[in-house]
Short mmCIF file of C-alpha atoms in Angstrom, two decimals:
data_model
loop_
_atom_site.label_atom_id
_atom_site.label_comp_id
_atom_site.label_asym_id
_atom_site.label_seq_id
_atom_site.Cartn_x
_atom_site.Cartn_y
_atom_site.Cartn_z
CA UNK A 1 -11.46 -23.55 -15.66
CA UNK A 2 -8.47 -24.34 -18.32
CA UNK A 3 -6.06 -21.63 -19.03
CA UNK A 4 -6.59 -22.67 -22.18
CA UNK A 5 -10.46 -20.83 -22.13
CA UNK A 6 -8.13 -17.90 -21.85
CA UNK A 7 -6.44 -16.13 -24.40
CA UNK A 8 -2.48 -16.58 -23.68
CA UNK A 9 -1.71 -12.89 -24.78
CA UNK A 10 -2.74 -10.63 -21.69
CA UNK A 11 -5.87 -8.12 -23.40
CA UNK A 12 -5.45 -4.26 -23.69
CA UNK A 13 -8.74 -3.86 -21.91
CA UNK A 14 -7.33 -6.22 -19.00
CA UNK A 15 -4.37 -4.01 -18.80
CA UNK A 16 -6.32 -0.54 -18.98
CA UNK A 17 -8.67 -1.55 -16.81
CA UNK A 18 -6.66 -2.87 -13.89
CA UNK A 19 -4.15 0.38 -14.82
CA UNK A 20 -7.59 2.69 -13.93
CA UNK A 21 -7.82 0.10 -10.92
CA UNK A 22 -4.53 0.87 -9.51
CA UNK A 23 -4.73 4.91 -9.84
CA UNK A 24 -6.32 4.17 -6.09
CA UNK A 25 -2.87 3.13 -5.33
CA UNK A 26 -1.22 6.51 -6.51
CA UNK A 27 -3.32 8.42 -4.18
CA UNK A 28 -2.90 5.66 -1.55
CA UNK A 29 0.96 6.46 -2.15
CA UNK A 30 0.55 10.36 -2.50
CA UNK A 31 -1.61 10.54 0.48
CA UNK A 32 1.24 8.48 2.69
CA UNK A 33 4.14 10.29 2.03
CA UNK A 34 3.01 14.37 0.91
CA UNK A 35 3.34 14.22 4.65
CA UNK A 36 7.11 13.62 4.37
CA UNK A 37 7.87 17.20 2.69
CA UNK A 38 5.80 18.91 4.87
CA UNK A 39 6.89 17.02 8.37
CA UNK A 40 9.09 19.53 9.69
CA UNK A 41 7.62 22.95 8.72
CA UNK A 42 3.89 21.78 10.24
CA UNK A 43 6.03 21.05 13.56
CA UNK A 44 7.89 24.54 13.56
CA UNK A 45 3.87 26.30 12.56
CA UNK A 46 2.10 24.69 15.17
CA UNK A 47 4.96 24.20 17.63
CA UNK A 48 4.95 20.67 18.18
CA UNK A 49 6.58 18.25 19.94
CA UNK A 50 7.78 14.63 18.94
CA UNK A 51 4.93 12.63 19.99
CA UNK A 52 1.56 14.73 18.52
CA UNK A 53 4.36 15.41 15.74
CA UNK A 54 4.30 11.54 15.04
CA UNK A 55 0.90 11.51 15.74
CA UNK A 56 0.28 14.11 13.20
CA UNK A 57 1.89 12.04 10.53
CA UNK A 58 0.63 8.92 11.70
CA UNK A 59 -3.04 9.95 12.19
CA UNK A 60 -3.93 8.96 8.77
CA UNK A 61 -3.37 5.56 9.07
CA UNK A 62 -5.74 5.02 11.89
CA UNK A 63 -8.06 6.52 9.19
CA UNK A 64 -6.69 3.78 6.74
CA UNK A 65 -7.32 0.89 9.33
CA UNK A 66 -11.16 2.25 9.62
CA UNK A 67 -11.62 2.64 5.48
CA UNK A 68 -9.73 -0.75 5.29
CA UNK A 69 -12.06 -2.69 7.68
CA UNK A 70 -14.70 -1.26 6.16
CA UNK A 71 -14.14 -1.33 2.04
CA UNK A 72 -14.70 -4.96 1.74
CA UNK A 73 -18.56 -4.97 3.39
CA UNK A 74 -18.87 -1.58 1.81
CA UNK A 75 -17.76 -3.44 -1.94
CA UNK A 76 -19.98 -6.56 -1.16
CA UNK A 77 -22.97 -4.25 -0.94
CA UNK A 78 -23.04 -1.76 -3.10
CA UNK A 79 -20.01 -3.57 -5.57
CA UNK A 80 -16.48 -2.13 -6.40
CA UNK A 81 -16.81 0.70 -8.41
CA UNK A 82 -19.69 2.42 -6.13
CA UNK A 83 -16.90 2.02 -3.56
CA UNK A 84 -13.95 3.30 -5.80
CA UNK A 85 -16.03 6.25 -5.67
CA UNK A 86 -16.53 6.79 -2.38
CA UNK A 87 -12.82 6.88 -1.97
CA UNK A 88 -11.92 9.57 -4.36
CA UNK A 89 -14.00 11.49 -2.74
CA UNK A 90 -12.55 11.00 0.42
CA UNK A 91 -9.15 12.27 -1.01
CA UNK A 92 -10.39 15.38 -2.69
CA UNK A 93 -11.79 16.18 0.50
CA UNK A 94 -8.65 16.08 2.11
CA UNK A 95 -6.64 17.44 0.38
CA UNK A 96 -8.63 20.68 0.02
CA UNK A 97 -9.12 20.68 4.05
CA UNK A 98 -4.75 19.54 4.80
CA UNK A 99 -4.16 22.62 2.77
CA UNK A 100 -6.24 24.87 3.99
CA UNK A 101 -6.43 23.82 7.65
CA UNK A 102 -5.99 26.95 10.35
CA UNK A 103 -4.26 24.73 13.47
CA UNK A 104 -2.94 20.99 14.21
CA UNK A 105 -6.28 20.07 15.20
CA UNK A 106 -7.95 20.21 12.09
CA UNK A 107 -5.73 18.97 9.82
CA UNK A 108 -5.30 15.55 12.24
CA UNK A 109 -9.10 15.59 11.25
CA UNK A 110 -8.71 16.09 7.03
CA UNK A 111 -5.66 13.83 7.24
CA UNK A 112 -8.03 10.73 8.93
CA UNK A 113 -10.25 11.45 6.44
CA UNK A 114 -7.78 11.17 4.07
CA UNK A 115 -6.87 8.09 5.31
CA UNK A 116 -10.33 6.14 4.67
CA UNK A 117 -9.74 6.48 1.33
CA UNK A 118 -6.42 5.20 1.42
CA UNK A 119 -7.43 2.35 3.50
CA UNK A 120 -10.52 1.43 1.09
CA UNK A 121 -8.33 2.29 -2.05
CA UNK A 122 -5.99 -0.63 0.16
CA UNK A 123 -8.70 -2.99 -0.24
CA UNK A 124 -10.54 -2.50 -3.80
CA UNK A 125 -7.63 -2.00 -6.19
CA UNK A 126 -6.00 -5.06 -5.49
CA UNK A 127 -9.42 -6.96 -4.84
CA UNK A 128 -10.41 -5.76 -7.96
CA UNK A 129 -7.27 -6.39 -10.30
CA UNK A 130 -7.36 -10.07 -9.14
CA UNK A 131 -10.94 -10.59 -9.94
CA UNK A 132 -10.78 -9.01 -13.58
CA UNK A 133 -7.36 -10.53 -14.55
CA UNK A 134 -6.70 -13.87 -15.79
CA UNK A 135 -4.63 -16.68 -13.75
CA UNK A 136 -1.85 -16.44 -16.03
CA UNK A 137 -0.86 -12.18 -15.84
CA UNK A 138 -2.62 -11.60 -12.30
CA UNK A 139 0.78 -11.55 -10.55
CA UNK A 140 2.29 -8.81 -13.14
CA UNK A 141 -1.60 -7.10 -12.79
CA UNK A 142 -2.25 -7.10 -9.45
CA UNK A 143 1.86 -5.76 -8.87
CA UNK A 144 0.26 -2.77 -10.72
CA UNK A 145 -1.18 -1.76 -7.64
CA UNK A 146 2.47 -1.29 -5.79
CA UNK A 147 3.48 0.21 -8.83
CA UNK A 148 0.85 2.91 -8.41
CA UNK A 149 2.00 3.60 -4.51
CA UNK A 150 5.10 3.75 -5.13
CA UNK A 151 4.75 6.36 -8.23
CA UNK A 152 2.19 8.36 -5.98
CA UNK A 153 5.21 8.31 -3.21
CA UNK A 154 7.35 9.58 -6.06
CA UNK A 155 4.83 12.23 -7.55
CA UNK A 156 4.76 13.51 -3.46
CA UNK A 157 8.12 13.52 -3.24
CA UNK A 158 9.05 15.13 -6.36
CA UNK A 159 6.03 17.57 -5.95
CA UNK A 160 7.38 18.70 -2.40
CA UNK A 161 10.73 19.66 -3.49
CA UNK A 162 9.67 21.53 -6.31
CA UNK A 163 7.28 23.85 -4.18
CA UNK A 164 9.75 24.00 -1.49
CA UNK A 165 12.46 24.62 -3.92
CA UNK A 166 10.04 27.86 -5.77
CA UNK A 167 9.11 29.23 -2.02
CA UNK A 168 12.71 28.71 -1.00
CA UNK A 169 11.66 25.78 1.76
CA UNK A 170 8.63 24.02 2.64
CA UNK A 171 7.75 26.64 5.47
CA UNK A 172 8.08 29.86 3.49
CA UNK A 173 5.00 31.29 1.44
CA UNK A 174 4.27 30.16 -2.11
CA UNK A 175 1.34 31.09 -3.50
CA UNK A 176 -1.58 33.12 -3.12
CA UNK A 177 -0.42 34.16 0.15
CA UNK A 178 -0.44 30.26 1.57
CA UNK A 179 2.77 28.04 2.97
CA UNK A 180 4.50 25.67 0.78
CA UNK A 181 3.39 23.25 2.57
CA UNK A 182 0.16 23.85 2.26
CA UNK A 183 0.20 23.23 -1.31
CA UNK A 184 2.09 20.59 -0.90
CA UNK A 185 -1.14 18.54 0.28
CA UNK A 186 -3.40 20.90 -2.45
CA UNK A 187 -1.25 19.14 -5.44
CA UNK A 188 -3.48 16.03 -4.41
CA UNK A 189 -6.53 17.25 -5.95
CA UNK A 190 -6.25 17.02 -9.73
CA UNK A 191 -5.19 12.82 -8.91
CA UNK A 192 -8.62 12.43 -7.19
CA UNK A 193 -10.96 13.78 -9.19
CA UNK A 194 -8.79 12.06 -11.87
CA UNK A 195 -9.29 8.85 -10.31
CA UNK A 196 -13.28 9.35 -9.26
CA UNK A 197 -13.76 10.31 -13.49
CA UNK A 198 -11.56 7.01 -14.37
CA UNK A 199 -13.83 4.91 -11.65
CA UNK A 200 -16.94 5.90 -13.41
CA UNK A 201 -16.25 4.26 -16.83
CA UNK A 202 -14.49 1.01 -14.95
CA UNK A 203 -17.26 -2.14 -15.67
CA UNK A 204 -18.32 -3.73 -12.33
CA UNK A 205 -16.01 -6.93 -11.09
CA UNK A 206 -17.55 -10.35 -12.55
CA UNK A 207 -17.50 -12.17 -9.27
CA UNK A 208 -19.41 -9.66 -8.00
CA UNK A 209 -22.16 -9.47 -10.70
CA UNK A 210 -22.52 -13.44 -10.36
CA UNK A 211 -23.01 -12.81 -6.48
CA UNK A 212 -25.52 -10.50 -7.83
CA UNK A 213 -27.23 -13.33 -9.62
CA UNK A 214 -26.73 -10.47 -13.22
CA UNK A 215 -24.99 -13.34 -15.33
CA UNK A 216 -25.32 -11.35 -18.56
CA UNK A 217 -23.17 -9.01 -17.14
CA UNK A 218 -20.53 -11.21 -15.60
CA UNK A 219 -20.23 -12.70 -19.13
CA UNK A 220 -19.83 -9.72 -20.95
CA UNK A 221 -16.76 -8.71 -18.26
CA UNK A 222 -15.13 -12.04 -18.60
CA UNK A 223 -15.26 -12.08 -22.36
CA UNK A 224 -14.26 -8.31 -23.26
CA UNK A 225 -12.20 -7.62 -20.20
CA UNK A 226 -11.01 -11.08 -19.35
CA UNK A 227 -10.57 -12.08 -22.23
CA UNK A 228 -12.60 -15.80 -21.84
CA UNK A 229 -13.59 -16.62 -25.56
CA UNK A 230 -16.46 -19.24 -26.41
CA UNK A 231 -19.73 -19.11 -24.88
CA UNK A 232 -19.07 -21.96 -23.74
CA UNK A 233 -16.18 -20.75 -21.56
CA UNK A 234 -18.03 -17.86 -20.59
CA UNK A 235 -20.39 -20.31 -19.22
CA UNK A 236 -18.03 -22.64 -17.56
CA UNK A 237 -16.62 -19.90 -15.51
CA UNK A 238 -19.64 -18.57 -14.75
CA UNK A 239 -20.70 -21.47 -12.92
CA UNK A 240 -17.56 -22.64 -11.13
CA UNK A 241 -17.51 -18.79 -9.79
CA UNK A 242 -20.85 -19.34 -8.53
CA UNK A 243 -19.91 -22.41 -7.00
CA UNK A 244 -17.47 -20.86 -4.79
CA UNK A 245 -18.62 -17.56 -4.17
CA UNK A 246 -21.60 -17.03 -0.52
CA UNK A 247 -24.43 -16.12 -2.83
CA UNK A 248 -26.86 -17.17 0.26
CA UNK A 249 -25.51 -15.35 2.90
CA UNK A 250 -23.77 -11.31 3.02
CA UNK A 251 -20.05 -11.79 3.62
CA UNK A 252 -18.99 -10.87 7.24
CA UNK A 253 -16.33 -11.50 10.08
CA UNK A 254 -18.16 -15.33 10.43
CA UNK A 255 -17.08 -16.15 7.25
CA UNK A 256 -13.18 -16.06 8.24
CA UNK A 257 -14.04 -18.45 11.25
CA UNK A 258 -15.28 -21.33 9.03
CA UNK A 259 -18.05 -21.89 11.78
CA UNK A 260 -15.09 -21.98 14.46
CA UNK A 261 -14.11 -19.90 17.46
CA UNK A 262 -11.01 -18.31 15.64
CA UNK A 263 -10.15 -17.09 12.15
CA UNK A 264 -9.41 -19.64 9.83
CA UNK A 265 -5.90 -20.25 9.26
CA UNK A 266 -5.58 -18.88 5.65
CA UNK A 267 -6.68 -15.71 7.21
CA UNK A 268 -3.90 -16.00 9.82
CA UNK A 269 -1.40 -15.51 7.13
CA UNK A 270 -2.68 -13.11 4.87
CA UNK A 271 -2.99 -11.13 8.46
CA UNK A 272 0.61 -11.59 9.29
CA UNK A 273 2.02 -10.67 6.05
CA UNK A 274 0.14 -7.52 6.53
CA UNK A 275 2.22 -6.83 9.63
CA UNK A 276 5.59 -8.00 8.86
CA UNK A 277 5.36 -5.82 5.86
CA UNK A 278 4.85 -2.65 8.18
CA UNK A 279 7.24 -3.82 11.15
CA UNK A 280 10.20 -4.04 8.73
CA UNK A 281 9.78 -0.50 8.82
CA UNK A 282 9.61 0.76 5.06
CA UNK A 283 7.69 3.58 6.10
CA UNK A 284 10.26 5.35 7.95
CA UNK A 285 12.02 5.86 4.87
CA UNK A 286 9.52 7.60 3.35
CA UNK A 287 7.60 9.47 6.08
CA UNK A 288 10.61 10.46 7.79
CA UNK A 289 13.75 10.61 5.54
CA UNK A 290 13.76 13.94 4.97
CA UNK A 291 14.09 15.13 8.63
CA UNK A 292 16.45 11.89 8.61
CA UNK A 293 18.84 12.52 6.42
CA UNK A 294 19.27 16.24 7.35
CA UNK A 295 19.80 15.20 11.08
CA UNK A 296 22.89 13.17 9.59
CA UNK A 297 24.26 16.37 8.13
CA UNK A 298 22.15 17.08 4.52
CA UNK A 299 20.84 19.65 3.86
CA UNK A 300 17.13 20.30 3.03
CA UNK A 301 17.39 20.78 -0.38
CA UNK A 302 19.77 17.47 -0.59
CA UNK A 303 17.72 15.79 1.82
CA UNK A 304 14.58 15.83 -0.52
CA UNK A 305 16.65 15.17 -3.43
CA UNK A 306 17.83 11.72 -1.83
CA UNK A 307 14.27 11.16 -0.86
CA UNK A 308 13.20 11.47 -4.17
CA UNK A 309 15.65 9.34 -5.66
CA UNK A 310 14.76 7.08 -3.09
CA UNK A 311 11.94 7.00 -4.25
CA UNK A 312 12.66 6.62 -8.19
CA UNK A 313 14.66 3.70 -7.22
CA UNK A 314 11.65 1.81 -5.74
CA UNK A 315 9.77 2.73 -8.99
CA UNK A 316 12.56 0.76 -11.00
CA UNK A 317 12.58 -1.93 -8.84
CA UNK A 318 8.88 -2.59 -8.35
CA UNK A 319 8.93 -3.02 -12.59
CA UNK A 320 11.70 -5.58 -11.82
CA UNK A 321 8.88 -7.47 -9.55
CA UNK A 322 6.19 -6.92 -12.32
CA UNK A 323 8.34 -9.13 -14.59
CA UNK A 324 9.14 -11.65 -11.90
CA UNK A 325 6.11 -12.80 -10.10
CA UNK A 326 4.59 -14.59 -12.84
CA UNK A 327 7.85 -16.39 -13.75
CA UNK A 328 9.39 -17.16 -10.78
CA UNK A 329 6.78 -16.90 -8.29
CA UNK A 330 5.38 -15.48 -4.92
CA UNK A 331 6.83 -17.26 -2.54
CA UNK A 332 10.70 -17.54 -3.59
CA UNK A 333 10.31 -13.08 -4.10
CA UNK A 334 9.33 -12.74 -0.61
CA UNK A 335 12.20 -15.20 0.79
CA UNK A 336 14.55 -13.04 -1.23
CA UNK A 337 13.46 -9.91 -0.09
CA UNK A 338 13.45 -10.61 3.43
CA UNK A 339 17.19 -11.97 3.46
CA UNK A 340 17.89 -8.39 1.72
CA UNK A 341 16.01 -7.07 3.62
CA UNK A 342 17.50 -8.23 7.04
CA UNK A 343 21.23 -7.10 5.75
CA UNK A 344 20.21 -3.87 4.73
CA UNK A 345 19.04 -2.88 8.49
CA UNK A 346 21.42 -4.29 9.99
CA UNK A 347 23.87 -2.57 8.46
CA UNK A 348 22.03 1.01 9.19
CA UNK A 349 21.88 0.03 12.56
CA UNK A 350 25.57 -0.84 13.08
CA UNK A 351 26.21 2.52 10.56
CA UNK A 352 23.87 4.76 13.39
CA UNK A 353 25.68 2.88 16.39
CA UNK A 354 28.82 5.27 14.89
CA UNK A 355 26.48 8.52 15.39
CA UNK A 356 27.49 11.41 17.63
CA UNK A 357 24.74 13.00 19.62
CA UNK A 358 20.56 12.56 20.30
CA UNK A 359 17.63 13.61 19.02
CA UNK A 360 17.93 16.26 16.48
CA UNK A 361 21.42 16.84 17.40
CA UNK A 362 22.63 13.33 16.17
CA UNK A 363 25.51 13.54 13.52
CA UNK A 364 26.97 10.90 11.44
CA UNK A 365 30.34 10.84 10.56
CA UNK A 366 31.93 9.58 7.18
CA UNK A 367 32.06 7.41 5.93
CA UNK A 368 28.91 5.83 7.68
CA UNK A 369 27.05 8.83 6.79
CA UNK A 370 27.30 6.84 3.50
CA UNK A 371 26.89 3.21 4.19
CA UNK A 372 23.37 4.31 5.90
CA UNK A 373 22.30 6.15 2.36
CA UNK A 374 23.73 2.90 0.41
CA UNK A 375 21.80 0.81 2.99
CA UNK A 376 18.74 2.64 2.71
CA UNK A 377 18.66 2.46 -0.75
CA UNK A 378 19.37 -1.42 -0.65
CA UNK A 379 16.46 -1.93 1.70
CA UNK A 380 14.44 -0.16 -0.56
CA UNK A 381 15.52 -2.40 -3.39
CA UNK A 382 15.01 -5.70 -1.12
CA UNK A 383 11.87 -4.61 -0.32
CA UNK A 384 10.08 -3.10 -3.81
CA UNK A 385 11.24 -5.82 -5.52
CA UNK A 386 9.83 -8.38 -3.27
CA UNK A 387 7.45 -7.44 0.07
CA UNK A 388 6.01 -4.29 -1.45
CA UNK A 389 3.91 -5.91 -4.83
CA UNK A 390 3.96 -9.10 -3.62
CA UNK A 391 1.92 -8.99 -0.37
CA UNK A 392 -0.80 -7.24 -2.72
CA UNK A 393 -0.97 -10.11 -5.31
CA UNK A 394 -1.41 -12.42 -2.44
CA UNK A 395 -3.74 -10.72 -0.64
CA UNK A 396 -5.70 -10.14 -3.37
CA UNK A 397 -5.84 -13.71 -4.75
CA UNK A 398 -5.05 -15.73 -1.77
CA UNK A 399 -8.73 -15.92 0.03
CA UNK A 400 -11.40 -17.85 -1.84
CA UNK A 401 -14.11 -15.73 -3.56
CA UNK A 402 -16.47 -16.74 -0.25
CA UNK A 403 -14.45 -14.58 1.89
CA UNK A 404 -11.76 -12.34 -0.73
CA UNK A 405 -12.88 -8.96 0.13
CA UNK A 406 -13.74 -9.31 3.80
CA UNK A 407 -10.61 -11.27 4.45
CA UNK A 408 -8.83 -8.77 2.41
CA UNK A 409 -10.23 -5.99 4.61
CA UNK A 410 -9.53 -7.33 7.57
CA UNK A 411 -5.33 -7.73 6.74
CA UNK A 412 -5.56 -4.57 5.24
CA UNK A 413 -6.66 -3.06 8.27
CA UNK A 414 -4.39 -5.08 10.59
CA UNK A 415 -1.33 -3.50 7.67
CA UNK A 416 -2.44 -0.40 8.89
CA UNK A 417 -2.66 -0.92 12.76
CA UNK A 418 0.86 -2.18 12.37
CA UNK A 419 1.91 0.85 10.26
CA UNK A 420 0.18 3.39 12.70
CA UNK A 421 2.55 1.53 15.45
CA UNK A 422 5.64 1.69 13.39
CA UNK A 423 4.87 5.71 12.20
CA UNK A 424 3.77 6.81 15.65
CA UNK A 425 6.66 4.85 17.67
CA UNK A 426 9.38 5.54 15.60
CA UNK A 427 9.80 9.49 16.63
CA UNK A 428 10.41 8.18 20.19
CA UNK A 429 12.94 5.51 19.17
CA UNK A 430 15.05 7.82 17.14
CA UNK A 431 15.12 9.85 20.45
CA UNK A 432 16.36 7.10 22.35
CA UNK A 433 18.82 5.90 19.31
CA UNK A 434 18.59 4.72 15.82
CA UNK A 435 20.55 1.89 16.44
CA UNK A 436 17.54 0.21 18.40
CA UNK A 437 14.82 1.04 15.63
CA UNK A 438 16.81 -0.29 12.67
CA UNK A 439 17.89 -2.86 14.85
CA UNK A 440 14.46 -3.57 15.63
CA UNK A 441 13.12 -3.57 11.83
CA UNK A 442 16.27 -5.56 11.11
CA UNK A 443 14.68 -8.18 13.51
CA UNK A 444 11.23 -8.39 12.09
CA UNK A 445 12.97 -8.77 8.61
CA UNK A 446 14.86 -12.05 9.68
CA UNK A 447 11.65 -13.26 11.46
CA UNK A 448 9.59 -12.38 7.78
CA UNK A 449 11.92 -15.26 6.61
CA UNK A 450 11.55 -18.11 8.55
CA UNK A 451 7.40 -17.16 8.56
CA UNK A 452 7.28 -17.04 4.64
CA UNK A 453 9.09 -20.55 4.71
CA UNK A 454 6.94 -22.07 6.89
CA UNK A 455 3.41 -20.72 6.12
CA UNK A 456 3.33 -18.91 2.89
CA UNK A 457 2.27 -20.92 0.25
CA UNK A 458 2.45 -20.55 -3.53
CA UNK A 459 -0.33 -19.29 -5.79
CA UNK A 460 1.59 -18.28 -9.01
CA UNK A 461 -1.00 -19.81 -12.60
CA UNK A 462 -3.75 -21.00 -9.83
CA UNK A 463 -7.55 -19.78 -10.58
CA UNK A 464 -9.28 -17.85 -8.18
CA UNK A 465 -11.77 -20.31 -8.03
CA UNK A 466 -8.76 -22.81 -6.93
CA UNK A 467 -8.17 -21.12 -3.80
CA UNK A 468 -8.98 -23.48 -0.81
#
């Protein structure tokens, strides 16, 4: 199919459409990091200690692996917006249960709920952005998706240290006789029934009405959504999608082996960069750098204002991305990022190798109290201008359309088996020393490199339908 069958202006409906898409993200962001606001008052309620506390927070993402694995068969069946669906009702649930749980037990329960939908929203958003948007604007459309997470992990942030702020911090009482933290995870409602009223007036992905054999339909998606004009281009597409795409046969774990013993390799990579986007550890910083920074001498109030403009600055960044990975492409972001990336922990662990003390005790004198805040904020940079969007776009275009959202699943979920290790293990490296866990992340980061040189390969103007 000829860019040229495409209009070269990116449509409105495209935009809107893939925009709707990616308000899966926000929750998937808001759902991740509410947590980080609330971290410390749930573990001074319920007493805990540093491993259910990290189990606590990281409890979701097992929940995210499970709605991750699943989404893809779950999308094949019964198609992406039946799935969308499915998801934002996950969240509401969730949110209504975190908020209004009675002990640690039951709210490890709402938050792996949670979690399913933040593993499915994983899968579909940026499945779905790459299968609606054409060749030419899917990198700056499927980047919405990041840009979503990361302004739900803003809209958490911000969210938390307002109510803490009102109720004079996050373990005091608010409102109506309940915690602030409490309705800290409550705020999450109004996003998803938001998104599950958005989801209903999305049209259905075209590659999935042609693997439904309803060709009408698929042509009315590619012409008013797409933006594919002549019906002679409709037409065209049409059949090369249905050339590529398992109409015979229901999509499932064979499918990645290629009639082998072992995955293909394609799915090898998209795998990987699932897990060297985790093991760089970019979740610390927002599940944890709250409790972080006060432990290096903020206080709370501070310490959730530098979380929050943490989190502004990945916003900023992740629209320097949107305007990149068209232009310059996937492949020379992610080499970029990682080299940033790999500076900017090394220099927090040489900053925490200064630090007096263990555990919760640990102090960090000046000024390396402020070369670990200037290299936080420079990881965060490295990495939402690079790693963050950019593993999305690929792994939402990268597989062919006879294995896209089972392949896509199965990364997703191995993104969140590697982010359940990172969330759950890094409690008990801080208590041994910060200087191994950044130096650790720092390690994966410089390994990220050499992998994206070797394996990664490019995919910036290339149809879907191109994908070997």
């Amino acid at each position: 199919m000829s860019e040229s069958a495409v209009l070269n202006t990116t449509s409105k409906r495209v935009v809107m459409v893939s925009a709707v898409a990616a308000l899966g993200g926000f929750l998937f962001g808001f759902d991740s990091a509410v947590i980080n606001g609330a971290v410390d008052a749930i573990r001074d309620d319920f007493g805990l200690g540093s491993v259910l506390l990290g189990f606590t927070v990281s409890c979701a993402l097992l929940g995210a692996m499970v709605g991750a694995w699943g989404a893809g068969p779950l999308a094949d069946r019964q198609g992406r917006i039946r799935a969308m669906l499915i998801a934002a009702a996950l969240f509401t649930v969730s949110a209504v249960g975190s908020g209004l749980c009675v002990g640690v037990v039951d709210l490890i329960i709402w938050r792996f709920i949670g979690g399913i939908g933040v593993g499915m929203a994983s899968v579909l958003a940026p499945a779905y952005i790459a299968e609606v948007s054409p060749a030419h604007s899917r990198g700056r459309l499927g980047s919405l998706q990041q840009l979503a997470i990361v302004t739900g992990i803003f809209a958490a942030l911000l969210s938390a240290a307002l109510i803490a702020a009102a109720a004079g911090g996050a373990g005091e009482v608010a409102w109506l006789g309940l915690e602030a933290w409490r309705w800290m995870f409550l705020t999450e409602l109004a996003p998803a029934v938001l998104y599950g009223m958005l989801a209903l007036r999305l049209p259905e992905s075209p590659r999935y009405l042609v693997a439904q054999n309803e060709f009408a339909k698929a042509g009315s998606v590619l012409s008013d959504v797409v933006g594919i004009r002549g019906k002679a281009a409709v037409e065209e597409k049409i059949a090369a999608i249905k050339a590529t795409i398992n109409v015979e046969t229901r999509q499932g774990l064979h499918t990645l082996t290629g009639g082998r013993a072992w995955l293909l390799p394609i799915v090898w990579v998209g795998i990987l960069l699932s897990v060297f986007q985790q093991f760089v550890g970019i979740n610390v910083i927002f599940y944890y750098s709250t409790s972080l920074w006060r432990s290096v001498g903020f206080t709370e109030a501070d310490s959730f204002t530098v979380t929050v403009i943490t989190s502004v600055t990945n916003i900023a960044v992740t629209i320097v991305a949107i305007a990149l990975v068209d232009k310059i492409g996937r492949k020379p972001l992610l080499l970029a990022g990682s080299a940033g990336m790999t500076l900017a922990l090394g220099l927090m662990a040489v900053s925490f190798s200064q630090a007096t003390g263990s555990g919760e005790d640990v102090t960090l004198p000046q000024p390396w109290g402020m070369v670990a805040l200037l290299a936080a904020n420079l990881f965060v940079v490295s990495f939402g201008a690079s790693w963050g969007p950019v593993v999305w776009v690929l792994l939402g275009e990268m597989f062919s359309n006879k294995m896209r959202a089972v392949a896509l699943s199965v990364a997703a979920a191995a993104q969140w088996l590697a982010n359940f290790v990172i969330t759950t293990t890094f409690p008990w490296l801080a208590d041994i020393g910060l200087v191994l866990a950044y130096g650790l992340y720092a390690t994966f980061a410089l390994l990220s490199l050499f992998f994206v040189w070797k394996f990664v390969e490019e995919t910036k103007g290339k149809e879907l339908e191109a994908m070997r």
